[in-house]
Tab-separated table of C-alpha atoms in Angstrom:
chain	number	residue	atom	x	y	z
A	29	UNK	CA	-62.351	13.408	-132.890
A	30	UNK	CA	-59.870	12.379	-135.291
A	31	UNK	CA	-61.639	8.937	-136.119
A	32	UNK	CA	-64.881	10.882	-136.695
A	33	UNK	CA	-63.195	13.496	-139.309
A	34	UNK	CA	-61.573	10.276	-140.817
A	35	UNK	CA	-64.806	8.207	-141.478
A	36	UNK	CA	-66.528	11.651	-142.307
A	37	UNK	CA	-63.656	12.027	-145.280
A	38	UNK	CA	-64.176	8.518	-146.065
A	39	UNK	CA	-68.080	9.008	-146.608
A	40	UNK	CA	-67.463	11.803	-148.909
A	41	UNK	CA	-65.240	10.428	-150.967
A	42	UNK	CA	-67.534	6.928	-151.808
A	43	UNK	CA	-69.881	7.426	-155.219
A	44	UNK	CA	-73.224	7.371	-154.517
A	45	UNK	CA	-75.763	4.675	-154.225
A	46	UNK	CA	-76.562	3.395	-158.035
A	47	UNK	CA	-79.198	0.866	-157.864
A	48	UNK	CA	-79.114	-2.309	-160.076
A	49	UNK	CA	-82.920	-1.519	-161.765
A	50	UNK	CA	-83.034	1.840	-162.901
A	51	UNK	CA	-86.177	3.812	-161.065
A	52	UNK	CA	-88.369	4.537	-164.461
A	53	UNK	CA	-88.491	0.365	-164.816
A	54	UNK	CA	-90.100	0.264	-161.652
A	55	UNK	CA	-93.729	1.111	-162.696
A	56	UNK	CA	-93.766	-1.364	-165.411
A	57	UNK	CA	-92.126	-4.431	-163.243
A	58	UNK	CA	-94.646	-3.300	-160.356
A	59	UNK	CA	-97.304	-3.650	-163.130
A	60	UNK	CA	-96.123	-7.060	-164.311
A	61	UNK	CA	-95.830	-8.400	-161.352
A	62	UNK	CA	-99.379	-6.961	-159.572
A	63	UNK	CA	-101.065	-8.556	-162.798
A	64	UNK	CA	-99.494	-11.678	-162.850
A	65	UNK	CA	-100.649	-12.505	-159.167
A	66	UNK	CA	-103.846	-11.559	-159.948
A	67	UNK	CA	-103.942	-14.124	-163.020
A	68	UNK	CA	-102.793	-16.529	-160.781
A	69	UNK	CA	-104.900	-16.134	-158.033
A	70	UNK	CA	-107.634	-16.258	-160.379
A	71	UNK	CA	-106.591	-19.624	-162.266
A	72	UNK	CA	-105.895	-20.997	-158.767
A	73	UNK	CA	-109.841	-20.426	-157.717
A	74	UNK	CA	-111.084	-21.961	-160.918
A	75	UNK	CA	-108.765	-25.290	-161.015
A	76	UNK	CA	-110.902	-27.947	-159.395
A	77	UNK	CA	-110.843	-28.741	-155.632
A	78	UNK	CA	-109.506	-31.807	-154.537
A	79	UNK	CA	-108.479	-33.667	-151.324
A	80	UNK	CA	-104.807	-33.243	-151.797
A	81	UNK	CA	-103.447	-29.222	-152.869
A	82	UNK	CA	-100.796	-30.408	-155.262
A	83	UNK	CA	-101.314	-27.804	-157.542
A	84	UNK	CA	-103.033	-25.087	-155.700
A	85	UNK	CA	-100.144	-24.825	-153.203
A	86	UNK	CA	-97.286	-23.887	-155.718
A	87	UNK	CA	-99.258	-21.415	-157.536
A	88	UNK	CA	-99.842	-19.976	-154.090
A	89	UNK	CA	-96.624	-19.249	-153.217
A	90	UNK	CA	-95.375	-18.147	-156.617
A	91	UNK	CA	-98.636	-15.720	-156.835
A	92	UNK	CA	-97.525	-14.670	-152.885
A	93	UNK	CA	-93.791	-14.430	-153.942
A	94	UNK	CA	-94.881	-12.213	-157.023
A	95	UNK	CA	-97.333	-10.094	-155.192
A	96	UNK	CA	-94.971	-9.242	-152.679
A	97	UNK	CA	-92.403	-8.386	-155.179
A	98	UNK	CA	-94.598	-6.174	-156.987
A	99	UNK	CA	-95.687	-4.045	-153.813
A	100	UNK	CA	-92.135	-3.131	-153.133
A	101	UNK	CA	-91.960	-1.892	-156.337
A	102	UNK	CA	-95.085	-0.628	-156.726
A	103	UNK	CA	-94.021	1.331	-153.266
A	104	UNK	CA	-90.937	2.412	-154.651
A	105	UNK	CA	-92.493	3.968	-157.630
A	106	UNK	CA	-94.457	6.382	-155.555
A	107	UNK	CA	-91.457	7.314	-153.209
A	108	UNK	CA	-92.119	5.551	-150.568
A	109	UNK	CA	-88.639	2.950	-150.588
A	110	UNK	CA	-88.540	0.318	-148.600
């Protein structure tokens, strides 16, 4: 039981979690990031088609990098952290 009481004194005596961006940013960087994947989604579906996707395909993952991005912190703004 000693090991237990030891890690237990240990846990008490560590600061507690600070994250690196500070919760009130979060709606704001949820809200840039939502609206620039929809601004890229939407410029992505009015660039002409062609045979080869040389531009279509980096805007698509940059809009799916953003989007997901944003939904973390658009989860973490409502208290649901993930």
């Amino acid at each position: 039981m000693s090991e237990y009481e030891s890690v237990q004194a240990l846990h008490h005596s560590l600061p507690p979690f600070q994250p690196l961006i500070s919760v009130e940013l979060l709606p704001y960087i949820a809200l840039i990031l939502l609206a620039s994947t929809f601004v890229l989604a939407f410029y992505s579906s009015t660039i002409p088609k062609t045979t080869i996707p040389g531009k279509e395909v980096p805007l698509a993952v940059i809009a799916s990098v953003l989007g997901g991005f944003g939904v973390v912190a658009l989860f973490c703004t409502v208290g649901v952290y993930v």
